[in-house]
Coordinates of C-alpha atoms in Angstrom, one line a residue:
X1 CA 0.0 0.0 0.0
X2 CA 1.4 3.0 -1.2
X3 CA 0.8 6.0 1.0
X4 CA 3.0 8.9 1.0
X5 CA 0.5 10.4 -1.9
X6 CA -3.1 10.3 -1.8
X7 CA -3.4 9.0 -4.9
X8 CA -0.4 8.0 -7.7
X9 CA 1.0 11.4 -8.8
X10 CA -0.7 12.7 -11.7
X11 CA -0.9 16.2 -12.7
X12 CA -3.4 18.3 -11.1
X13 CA -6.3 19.9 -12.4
X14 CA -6.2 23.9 -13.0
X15 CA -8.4 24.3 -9.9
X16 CA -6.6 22.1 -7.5
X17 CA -4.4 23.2 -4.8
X18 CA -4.2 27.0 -5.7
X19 CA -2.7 29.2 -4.2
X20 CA -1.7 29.2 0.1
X21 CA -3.3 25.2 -0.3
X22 CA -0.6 24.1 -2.4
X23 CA 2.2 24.4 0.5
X24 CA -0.2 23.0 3.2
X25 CA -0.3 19.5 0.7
X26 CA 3.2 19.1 -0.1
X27 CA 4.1 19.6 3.6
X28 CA 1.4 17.2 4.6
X29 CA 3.1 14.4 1.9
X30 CA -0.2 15.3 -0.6
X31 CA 0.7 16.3 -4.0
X32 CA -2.1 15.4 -5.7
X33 CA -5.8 14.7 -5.0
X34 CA -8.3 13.0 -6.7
X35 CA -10.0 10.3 -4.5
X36 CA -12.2 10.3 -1.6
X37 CA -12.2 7.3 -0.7
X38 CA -10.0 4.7 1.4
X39 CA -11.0 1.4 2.9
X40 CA -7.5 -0.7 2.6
X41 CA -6.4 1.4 -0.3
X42 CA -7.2 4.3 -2.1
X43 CA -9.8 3.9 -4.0
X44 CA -7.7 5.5 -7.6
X45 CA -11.1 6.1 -9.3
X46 CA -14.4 6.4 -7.6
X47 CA -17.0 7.0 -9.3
X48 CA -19.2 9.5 -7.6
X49 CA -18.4 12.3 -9.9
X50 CA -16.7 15.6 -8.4
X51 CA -16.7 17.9 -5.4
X52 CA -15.0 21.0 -5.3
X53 CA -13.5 22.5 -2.3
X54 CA -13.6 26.3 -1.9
X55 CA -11.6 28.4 1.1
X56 CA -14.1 31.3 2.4
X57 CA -10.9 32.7 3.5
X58 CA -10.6 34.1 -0.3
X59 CA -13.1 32.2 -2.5
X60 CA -10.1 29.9 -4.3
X61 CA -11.1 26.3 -5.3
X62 CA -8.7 24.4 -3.3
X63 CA -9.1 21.1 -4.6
X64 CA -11.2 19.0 -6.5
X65 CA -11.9 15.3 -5.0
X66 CA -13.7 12.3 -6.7
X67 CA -16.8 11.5 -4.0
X68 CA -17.5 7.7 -3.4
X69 CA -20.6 5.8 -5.5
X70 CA -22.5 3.4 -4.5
X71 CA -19.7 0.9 -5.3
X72 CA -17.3 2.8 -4.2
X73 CA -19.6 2.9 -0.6
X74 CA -19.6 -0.8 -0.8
X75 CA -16.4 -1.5 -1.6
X76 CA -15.2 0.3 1.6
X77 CA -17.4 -1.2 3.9
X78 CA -16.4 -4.8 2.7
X79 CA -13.3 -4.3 4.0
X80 CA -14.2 -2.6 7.0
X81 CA -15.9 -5.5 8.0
X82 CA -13.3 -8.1 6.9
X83 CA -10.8 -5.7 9.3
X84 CA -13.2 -5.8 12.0
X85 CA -13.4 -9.7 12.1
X86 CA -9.0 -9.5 12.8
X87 CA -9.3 -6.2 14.8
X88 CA -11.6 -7.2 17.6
X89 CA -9.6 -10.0 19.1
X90 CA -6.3 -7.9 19.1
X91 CA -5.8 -6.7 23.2
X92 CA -7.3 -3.5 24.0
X93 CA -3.7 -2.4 24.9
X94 CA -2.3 -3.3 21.5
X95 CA -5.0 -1.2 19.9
X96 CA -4.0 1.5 22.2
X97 CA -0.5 1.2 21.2
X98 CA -2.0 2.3 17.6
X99 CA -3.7 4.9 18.7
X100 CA -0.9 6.2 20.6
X101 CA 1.4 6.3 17.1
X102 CA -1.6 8.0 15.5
X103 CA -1.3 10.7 18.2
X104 CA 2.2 10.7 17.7
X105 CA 1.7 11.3 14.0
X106 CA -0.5 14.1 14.5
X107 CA 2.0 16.3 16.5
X108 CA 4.4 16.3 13.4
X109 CA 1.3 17.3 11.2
X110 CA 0.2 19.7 13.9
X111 CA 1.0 23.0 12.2
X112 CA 0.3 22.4 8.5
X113 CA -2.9 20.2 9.1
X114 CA -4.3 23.1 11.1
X115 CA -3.7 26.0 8.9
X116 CA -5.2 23.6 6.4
X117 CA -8.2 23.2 8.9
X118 CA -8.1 27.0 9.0
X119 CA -8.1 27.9 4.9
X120 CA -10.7 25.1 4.3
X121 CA -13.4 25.7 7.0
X122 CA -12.1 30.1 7.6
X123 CA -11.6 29.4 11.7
X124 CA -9.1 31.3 12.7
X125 CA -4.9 29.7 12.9
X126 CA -5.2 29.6 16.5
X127 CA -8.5 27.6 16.5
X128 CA -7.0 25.7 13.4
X129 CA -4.3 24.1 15.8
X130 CA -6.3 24.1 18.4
X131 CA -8.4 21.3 17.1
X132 CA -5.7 19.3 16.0
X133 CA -4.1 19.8 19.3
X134 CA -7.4 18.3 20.4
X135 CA -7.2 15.4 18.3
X136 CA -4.1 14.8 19.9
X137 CA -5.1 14.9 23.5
X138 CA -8.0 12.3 22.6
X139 CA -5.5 9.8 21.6
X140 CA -4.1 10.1 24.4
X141 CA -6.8 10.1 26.8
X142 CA -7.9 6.6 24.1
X143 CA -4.7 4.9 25.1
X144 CA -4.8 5.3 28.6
X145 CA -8.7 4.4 28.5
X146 CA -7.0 1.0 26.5
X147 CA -6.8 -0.6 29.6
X148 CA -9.1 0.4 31.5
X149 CA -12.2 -1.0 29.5
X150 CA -13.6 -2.5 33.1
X151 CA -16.9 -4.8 33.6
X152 CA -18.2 -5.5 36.9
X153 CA -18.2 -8.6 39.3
X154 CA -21.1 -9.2 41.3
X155 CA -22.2 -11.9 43.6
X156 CA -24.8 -14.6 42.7
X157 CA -26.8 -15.7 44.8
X158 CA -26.6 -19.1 43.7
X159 CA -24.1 -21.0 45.3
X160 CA -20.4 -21.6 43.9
X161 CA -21.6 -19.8 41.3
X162 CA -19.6 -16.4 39.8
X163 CA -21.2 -13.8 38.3
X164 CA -19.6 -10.9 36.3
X165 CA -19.9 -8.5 33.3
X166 CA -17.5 -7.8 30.2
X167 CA -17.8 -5.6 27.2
X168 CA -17.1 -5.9 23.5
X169 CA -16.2 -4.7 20.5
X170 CA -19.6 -3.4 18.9
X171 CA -18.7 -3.3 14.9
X172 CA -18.1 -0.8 12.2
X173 CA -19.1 2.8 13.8
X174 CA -20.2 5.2 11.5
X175 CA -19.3 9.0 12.1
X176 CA -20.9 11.5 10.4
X177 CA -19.1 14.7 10.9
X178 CA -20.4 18.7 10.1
X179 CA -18.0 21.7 8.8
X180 CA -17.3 23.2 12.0
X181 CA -15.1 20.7 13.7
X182 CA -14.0 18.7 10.6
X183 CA -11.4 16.6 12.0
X184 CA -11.3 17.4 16.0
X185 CA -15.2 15.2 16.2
X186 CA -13.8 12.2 14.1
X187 CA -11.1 12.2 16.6
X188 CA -13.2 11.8 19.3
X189 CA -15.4 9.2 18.0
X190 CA -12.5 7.1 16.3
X191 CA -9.8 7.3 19.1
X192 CA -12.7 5.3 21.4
X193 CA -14.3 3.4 18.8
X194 CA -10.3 1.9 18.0
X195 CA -9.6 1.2 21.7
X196 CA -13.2 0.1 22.3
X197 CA -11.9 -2.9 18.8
X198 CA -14.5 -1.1 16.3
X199 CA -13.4 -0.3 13.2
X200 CA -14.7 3.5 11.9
X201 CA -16.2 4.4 8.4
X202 CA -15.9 8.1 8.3
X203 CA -18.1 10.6 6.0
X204 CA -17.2 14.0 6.6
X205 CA -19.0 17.3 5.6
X206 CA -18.9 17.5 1.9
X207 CA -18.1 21.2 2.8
X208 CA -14.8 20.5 4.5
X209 CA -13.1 16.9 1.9
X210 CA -9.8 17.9 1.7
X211 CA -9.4 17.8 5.2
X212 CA -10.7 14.6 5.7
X213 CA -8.6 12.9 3.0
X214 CA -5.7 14.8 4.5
X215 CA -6.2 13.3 7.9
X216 CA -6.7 9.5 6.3
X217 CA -3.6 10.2 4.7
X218 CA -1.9 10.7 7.7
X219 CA -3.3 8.3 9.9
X220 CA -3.3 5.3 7.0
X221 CA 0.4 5.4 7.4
X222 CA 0.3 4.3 10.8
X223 CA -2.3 1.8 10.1
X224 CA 0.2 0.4 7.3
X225 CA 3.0 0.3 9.2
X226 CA 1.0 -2.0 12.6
X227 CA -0.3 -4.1 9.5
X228 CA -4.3 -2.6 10.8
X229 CA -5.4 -1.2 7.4
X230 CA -8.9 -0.9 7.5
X231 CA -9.9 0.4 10.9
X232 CA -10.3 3.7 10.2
X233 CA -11.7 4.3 6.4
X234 CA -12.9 7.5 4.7
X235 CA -16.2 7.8 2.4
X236 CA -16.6 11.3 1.2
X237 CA -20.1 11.3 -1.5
X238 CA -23.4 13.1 -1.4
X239 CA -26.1 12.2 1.9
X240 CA -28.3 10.8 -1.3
X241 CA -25.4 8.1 -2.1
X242 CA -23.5 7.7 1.1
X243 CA -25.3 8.7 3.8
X244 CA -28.5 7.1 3.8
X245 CA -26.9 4.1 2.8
X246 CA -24.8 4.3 6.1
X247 CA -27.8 5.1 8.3
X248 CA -29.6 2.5 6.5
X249 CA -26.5 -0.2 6.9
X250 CA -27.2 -3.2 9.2
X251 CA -23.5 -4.0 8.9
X252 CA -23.6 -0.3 10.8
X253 CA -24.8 -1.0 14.5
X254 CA -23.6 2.6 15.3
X255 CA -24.0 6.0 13.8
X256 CA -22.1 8.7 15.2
X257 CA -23.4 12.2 13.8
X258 CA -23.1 15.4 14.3
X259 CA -25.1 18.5 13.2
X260 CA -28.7 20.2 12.9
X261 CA -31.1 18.9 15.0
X262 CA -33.2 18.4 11.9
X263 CA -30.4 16.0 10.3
X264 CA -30.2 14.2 13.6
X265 CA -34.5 13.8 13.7
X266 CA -33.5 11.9 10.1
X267 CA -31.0 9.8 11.4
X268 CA -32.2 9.0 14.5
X269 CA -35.8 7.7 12.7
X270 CA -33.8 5.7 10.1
X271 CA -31.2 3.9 12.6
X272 CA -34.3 3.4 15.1
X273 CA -36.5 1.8 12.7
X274 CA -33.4 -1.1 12.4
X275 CA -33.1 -0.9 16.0
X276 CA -29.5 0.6 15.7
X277 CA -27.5 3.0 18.0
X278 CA -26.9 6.4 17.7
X279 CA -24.7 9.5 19.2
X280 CA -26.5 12.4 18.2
X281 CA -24.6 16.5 19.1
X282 CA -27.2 18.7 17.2
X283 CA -28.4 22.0 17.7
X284 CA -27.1 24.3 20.9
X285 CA -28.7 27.4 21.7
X286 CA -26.4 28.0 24.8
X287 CA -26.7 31.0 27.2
X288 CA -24.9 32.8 29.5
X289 CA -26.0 33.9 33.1
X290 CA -25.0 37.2 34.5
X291 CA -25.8 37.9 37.4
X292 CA -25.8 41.3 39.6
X293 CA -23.0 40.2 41.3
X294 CA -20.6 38.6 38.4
X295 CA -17.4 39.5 37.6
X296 CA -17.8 41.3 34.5
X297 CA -14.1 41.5 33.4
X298 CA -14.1 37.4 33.2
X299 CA -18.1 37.5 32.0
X300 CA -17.1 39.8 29.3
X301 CA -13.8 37.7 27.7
X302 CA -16.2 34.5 28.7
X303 CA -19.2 36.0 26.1
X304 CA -16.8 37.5 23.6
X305 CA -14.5 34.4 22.5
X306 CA -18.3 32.1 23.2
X307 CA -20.1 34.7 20.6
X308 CA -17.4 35.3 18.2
X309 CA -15.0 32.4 18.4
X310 CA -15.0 30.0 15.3
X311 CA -17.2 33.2 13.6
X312 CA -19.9 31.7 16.0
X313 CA -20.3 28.6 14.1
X314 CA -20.0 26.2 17.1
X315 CA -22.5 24.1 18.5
X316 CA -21.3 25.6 21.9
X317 CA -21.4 29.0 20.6
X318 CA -22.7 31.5 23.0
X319 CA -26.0 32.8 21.5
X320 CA -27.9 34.2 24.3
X321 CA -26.6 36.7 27.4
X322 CA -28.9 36.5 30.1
X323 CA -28.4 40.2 32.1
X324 CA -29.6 40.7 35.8
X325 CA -31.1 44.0 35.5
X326 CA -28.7 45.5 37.8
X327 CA -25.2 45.1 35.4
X328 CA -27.8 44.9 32.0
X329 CA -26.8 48.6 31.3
X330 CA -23.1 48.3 32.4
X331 CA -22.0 45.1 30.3
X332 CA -24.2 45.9 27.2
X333 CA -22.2 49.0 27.0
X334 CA -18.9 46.9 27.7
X335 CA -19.7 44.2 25.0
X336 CA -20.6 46.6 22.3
X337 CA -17.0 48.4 23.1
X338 CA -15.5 45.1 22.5
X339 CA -17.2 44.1 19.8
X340 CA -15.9 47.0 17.7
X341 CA -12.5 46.2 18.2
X342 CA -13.2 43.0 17.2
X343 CA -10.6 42.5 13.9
X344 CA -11.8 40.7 11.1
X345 CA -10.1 39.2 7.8
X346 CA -7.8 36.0 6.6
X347 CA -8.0 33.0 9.2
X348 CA -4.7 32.6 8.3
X349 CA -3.4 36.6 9.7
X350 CA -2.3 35.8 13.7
X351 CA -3.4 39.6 14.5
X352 CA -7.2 38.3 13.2
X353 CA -9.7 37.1 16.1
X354 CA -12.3 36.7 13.4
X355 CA -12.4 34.6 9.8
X356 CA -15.5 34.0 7.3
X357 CA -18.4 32.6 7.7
X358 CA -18.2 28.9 6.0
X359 CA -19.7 29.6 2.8
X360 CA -22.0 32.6 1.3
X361 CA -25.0 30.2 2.2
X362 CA -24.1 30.9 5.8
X363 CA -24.0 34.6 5.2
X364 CA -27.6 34.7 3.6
X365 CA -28.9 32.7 6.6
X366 CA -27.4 35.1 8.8
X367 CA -29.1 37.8 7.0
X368 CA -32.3 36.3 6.9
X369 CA -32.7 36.1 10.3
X370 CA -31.5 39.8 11.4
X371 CA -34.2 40.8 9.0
X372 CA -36.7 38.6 10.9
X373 CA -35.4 39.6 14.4
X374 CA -36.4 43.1 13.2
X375 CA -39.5 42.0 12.0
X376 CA -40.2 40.4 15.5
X377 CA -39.3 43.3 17.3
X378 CA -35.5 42.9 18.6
X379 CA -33.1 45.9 17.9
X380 CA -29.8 45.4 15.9
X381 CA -27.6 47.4 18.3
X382 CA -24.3 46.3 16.8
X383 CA -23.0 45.1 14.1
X384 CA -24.8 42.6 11.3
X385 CA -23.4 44.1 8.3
X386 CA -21.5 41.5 5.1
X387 CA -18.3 43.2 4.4
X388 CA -17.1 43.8 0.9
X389 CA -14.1 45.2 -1.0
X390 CA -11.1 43.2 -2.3
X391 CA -9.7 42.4 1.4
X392 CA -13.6 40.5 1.8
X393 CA -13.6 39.6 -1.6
X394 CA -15.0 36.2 -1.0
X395 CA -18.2 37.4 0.6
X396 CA -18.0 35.2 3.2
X397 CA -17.1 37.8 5.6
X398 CA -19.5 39.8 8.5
X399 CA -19.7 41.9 11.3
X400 CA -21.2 40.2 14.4
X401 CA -24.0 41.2 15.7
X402 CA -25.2 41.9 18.8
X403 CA -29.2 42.0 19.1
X404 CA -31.3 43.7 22.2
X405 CA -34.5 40.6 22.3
X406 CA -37.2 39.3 24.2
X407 CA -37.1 36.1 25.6
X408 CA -40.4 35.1 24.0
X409 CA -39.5 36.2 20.5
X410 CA -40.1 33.1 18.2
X411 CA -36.5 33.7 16.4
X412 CA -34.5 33.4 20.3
X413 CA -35.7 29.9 20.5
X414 CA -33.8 28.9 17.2
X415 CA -30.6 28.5 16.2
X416 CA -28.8 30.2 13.4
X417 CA -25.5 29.2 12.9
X418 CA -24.3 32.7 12.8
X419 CA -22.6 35.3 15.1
X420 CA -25.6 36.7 16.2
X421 CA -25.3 37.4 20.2
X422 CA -29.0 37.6 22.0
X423 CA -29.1 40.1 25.3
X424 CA -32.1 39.3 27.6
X425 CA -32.7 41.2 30.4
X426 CA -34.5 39.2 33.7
X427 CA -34.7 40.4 37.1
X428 CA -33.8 37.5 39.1
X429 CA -32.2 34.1 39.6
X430 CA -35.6 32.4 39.3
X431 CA -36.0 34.2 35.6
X432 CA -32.9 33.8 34.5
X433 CA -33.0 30.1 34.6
X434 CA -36.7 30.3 33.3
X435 CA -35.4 31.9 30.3
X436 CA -32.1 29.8 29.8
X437 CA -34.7 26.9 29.8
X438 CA -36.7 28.0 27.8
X439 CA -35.5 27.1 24.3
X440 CA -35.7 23.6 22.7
X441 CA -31.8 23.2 23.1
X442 CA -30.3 21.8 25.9
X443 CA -26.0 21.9 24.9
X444 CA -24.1 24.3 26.9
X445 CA -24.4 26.7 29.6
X446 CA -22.9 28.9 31.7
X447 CA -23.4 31.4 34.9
X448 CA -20.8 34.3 36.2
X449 CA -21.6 34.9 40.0
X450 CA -19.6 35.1 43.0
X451 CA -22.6 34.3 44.8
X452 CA -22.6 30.6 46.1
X453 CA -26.3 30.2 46.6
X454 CA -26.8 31.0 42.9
X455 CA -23.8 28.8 41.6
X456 CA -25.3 26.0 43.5
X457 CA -28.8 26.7 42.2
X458 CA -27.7 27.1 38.6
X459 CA -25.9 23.3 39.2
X460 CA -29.0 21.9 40.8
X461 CA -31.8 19.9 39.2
X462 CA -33.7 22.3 39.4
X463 CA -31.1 24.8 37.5
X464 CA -29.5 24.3 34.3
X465 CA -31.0 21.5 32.4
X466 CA -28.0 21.4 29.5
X467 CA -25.8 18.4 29.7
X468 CA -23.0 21.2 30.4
X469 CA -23.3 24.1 32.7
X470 CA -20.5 25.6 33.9
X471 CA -20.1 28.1 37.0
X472 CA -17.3 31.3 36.0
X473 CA -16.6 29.6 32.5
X474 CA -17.8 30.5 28.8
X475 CA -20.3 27.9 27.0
X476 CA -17.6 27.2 24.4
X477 CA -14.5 25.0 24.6
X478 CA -15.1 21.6 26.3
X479 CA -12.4 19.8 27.3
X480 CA -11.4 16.5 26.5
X481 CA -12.1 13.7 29.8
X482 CA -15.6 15.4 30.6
X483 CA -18.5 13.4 28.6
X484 CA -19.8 16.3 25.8
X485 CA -23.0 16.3 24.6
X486 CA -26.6 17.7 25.5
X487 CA -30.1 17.1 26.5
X488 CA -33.5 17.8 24.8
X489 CA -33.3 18.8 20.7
X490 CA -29.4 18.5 21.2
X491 CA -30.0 14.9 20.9
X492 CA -28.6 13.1 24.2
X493 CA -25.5 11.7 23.0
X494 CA -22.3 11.5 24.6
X495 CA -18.6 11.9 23.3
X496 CA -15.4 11.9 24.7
X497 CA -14.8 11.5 28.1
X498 CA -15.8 10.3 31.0
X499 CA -17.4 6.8 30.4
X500 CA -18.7 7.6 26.5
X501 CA -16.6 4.6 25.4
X502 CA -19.4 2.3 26.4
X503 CA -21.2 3.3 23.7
X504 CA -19.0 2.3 21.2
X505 CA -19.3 -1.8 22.9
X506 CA -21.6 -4.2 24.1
X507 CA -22.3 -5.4 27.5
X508 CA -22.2 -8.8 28.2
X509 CA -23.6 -10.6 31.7
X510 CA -21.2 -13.7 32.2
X511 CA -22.6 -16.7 34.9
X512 CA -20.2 -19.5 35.9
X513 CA -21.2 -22.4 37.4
X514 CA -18.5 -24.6 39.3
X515 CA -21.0 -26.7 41.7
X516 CA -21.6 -30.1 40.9
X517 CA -25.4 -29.0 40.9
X518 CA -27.9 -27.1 38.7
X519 CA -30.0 -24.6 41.2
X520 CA -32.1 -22.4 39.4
X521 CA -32.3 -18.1 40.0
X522 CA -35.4 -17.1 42.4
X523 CA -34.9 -20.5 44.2
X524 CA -37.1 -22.0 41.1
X525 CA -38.0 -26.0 41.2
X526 CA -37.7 -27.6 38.2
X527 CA -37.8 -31.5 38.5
X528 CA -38.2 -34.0 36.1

């Protein structure tokens, strides 16, 4: 298997690897691309005609990749299933020991694969090694999880009888991943799913392929060299070709998948009607909770990098502020301040905080909902604007905005996956977790208060019903070892840390018998 190129070197088309691209490639061992597709190999051909990858960064065509048919689909999964037979009876600490060299593989990719992460999806450099640093530190969190994959004994009540339960390898996971974390989410799904003995069929966003294929190449390098080729394989086609055939795949006991709670209604219907699994981070609507007596200094950087971070394309993004009344006037005046120093331009520029938006789609969503906020009675006090002129000249670019709302206005209980910042104004504790609960969403949240009666309260079950919330913190930038994921229209999955790797197996009750005798449970007398 020949991996130091994704594909044999051939001599690439006008439109691929233009411009800042073509330097991230060669230093990532990719000179040309033309597949997106690897099961055991490179698939040199597929057949699922072309996708083209633009950067919003400057509107270039990056790359063009071949997308994965129906054959192509089939193909891949053949051989993850043939890997999966080999792959499941390896020790969980020799799987480890490849996902450790994987980690290891991605530090000397660190820099080049995140400034690719950065052109492709227009996060900015920082945020671009950031989530391959995060990839990283799930690897390693995987390979000391490797062998700790522990089962319970319990006692029977039988006599001389031992009771006890183990866990196993579940199959071929599929991950579905979205734009906005286009490598950092495989990661956290495939680092467990390996360690766990399941092999991973990966589709990415079909916004965000040359990333993906950049990642399989690096990673299929390790999986040559430990002889595993097949654990980890990429599929990158249309949701018509390859994603319903994954959520539809009985040879699939798992589907991973991350994105709009409307996606994950579709693929949580079409996995349940096959009684399948699923991990499902959607939507997040995630607030934060300032209270009278908050620190506005750490409330204030908390909101900013939550709203504006990632061009507030996160599911963790911070989209509502919740004000006490008492600071409402103080920190709205504060957050507009910082907002206009907020720099825009090129991901790529270390003095920018803030890149594009992921595509011009993206921008007319953003503006479609500022013109309905109006229209529903919320004031645009800040920013909103799409920025033009040859330094924007992808149109891609925006101003974020910051929007004076209601809590009851129909568009607050959305999500637009925009930087739009909401600022409520309540009068108390008891309204401000009203109101925080009080949208369909249930990802992330987050309270400032030096007040330990509220803290507590916010952290009670009667407080915060996210599956985060988070006392003196942002809403954005989970670590890895906590179990992410949400409640409600976020879907209720879990990723990452904590226990989230028993997803990824199956439990299984073992009962040994040593007597000489056959007693039944319940004390049960059965005589013939």
């Amino acid at each position: 298997m020949k991996t130091q190129t994704v594909v044999e070197k051939t001599k690439a088309k006008k439109q691929d690897m233009e411009g800042g691209a073509k330097d991230f490639l060669k230093t990532l061992g990719i000179e040309s691309v033309n597949s997106g597709a690897c099961g055991n190999d490179w698939i040199k051909n597929p057949s699922g005609g072309e996708l083209i990858s633009y950067s919003p960064s400057d509107g270039s065509a990056i790359a063009t990749v071949k997308m994965a048919s129906a054959d192509d689909y089939e193909n891949i999964m053949k051989d993850a299933v043939s890997a999966f037979e080999t792959w499941r009876m390896v020790p969980a600490p020799k799987r480890g020991e490849v996902v450790r060299q994987i980690g290891e593989k991605l530090r000397e990719y660190k820099k080049p694969l995140g400034k690719l992460v950065s052109y492709e999806m227009g996060k900015i450099a920082a945020e671009g090694e950031g989530e391959v640093q995060e990839m990283i530190d799930m690897a390693d969190f995987a390979v000391g999880l490797s062998r700790q994959l522990y089962g319970l004994s319990m006692h029977s009540e039988r006599p001389m009888h031992r009771m006890y339960e183990q866990w196993h390898p579940l199959g071929a996971v599929g991950v579905i991943t979205a734009f906005n974390f286009p490598v950092a989410v495989w990661a956290w799904n495939a680092m467990l799913a390996a360690v766990c003995g399941d092999v991973v069929v990966w589709k990415p966003s079909s916004k965000m392929p040359l990333t993906a294929v950049a990642v399989q190449n690096i990673i299929s390098r390790v999986l040559e060299k430990n002889n595993c080729q097949g654990i980890m394989t990429l599929v990158i086609g249309s949701g018509k070709v390859v994603g319903d055939r994954m959520v539809n795949d009985p040879r699939i006991p798992l589907i991973s998948a991350t994105g709009s709670t409307d996606l994950g209604k579709r693929i949580g219907q079409a996995v349940g009607r096959r009684l399948g699994r699923t991990i499902l981070e959607l939507g997040g609507n995630n607030a934060v909770l300032v209270m009278n007596d908050a620190n506005l200094d750490l409330a204030l950087r908390a909101v900013l990098f939550g709203a504006v971070g990632t061009a507030g394309q996160r599911c963790t993004s911070t989209r509502r502020v919740i004000l006490q009344k008492g600071i409402a006037e103080e920190f709205t005046k504060r957050l507009t301040g910082a907002y206009r120093q907020i720099t825009i331009g090129d991901p790529l520029d270390a003095k920018i905080l803030m890149g594009p938006l992921v595509d011009k789609g993206a921008v007319e969503d953003m503006q479609k909902a500022l013109k309905e906020i109006s229209n529903q009675g919320g004031e645009i006090i800040c920013g909103g604007s799409v920025l033009g002129g040859e330094k924007y000249k992808s149109g891609c670019y925006v101003e974020p905005a910051i929007v004076k709302a209601k809590a009851d206005m129909k568009i607050v209980a959305e999500e637009t996956f925009a930087p739009i910042l909401y600022l409520i104004t309540v009068k108390d504790l008891d309204e401000a977790i009203r109101v925080q609960n009080g949208v369909p969403q249930g990802l992330s949240s987050a309270m400032f208060t030096t007040n330990l009666i509220n803290a507590e309260t916010f952290l009670s079950p009667r407080g915060s019903d996210c599956g985060i919330a988070n006392i003196n913190i942002g809403t954005s930038g989970a670590e890895i070892g906590g179990a992410f994921g949400g409640e409600k229209e976020t879907g209720g999955g879990r990723e990452a840390g904590s226990d989230a790797w028993k997803a990824y197996m199956r439990r299984q009750t073992n009962t040994i018998n040593w007597s000489k005798e056959l007693p039944l449970a319940q004390g049960i007398k059965f005589e013939v």
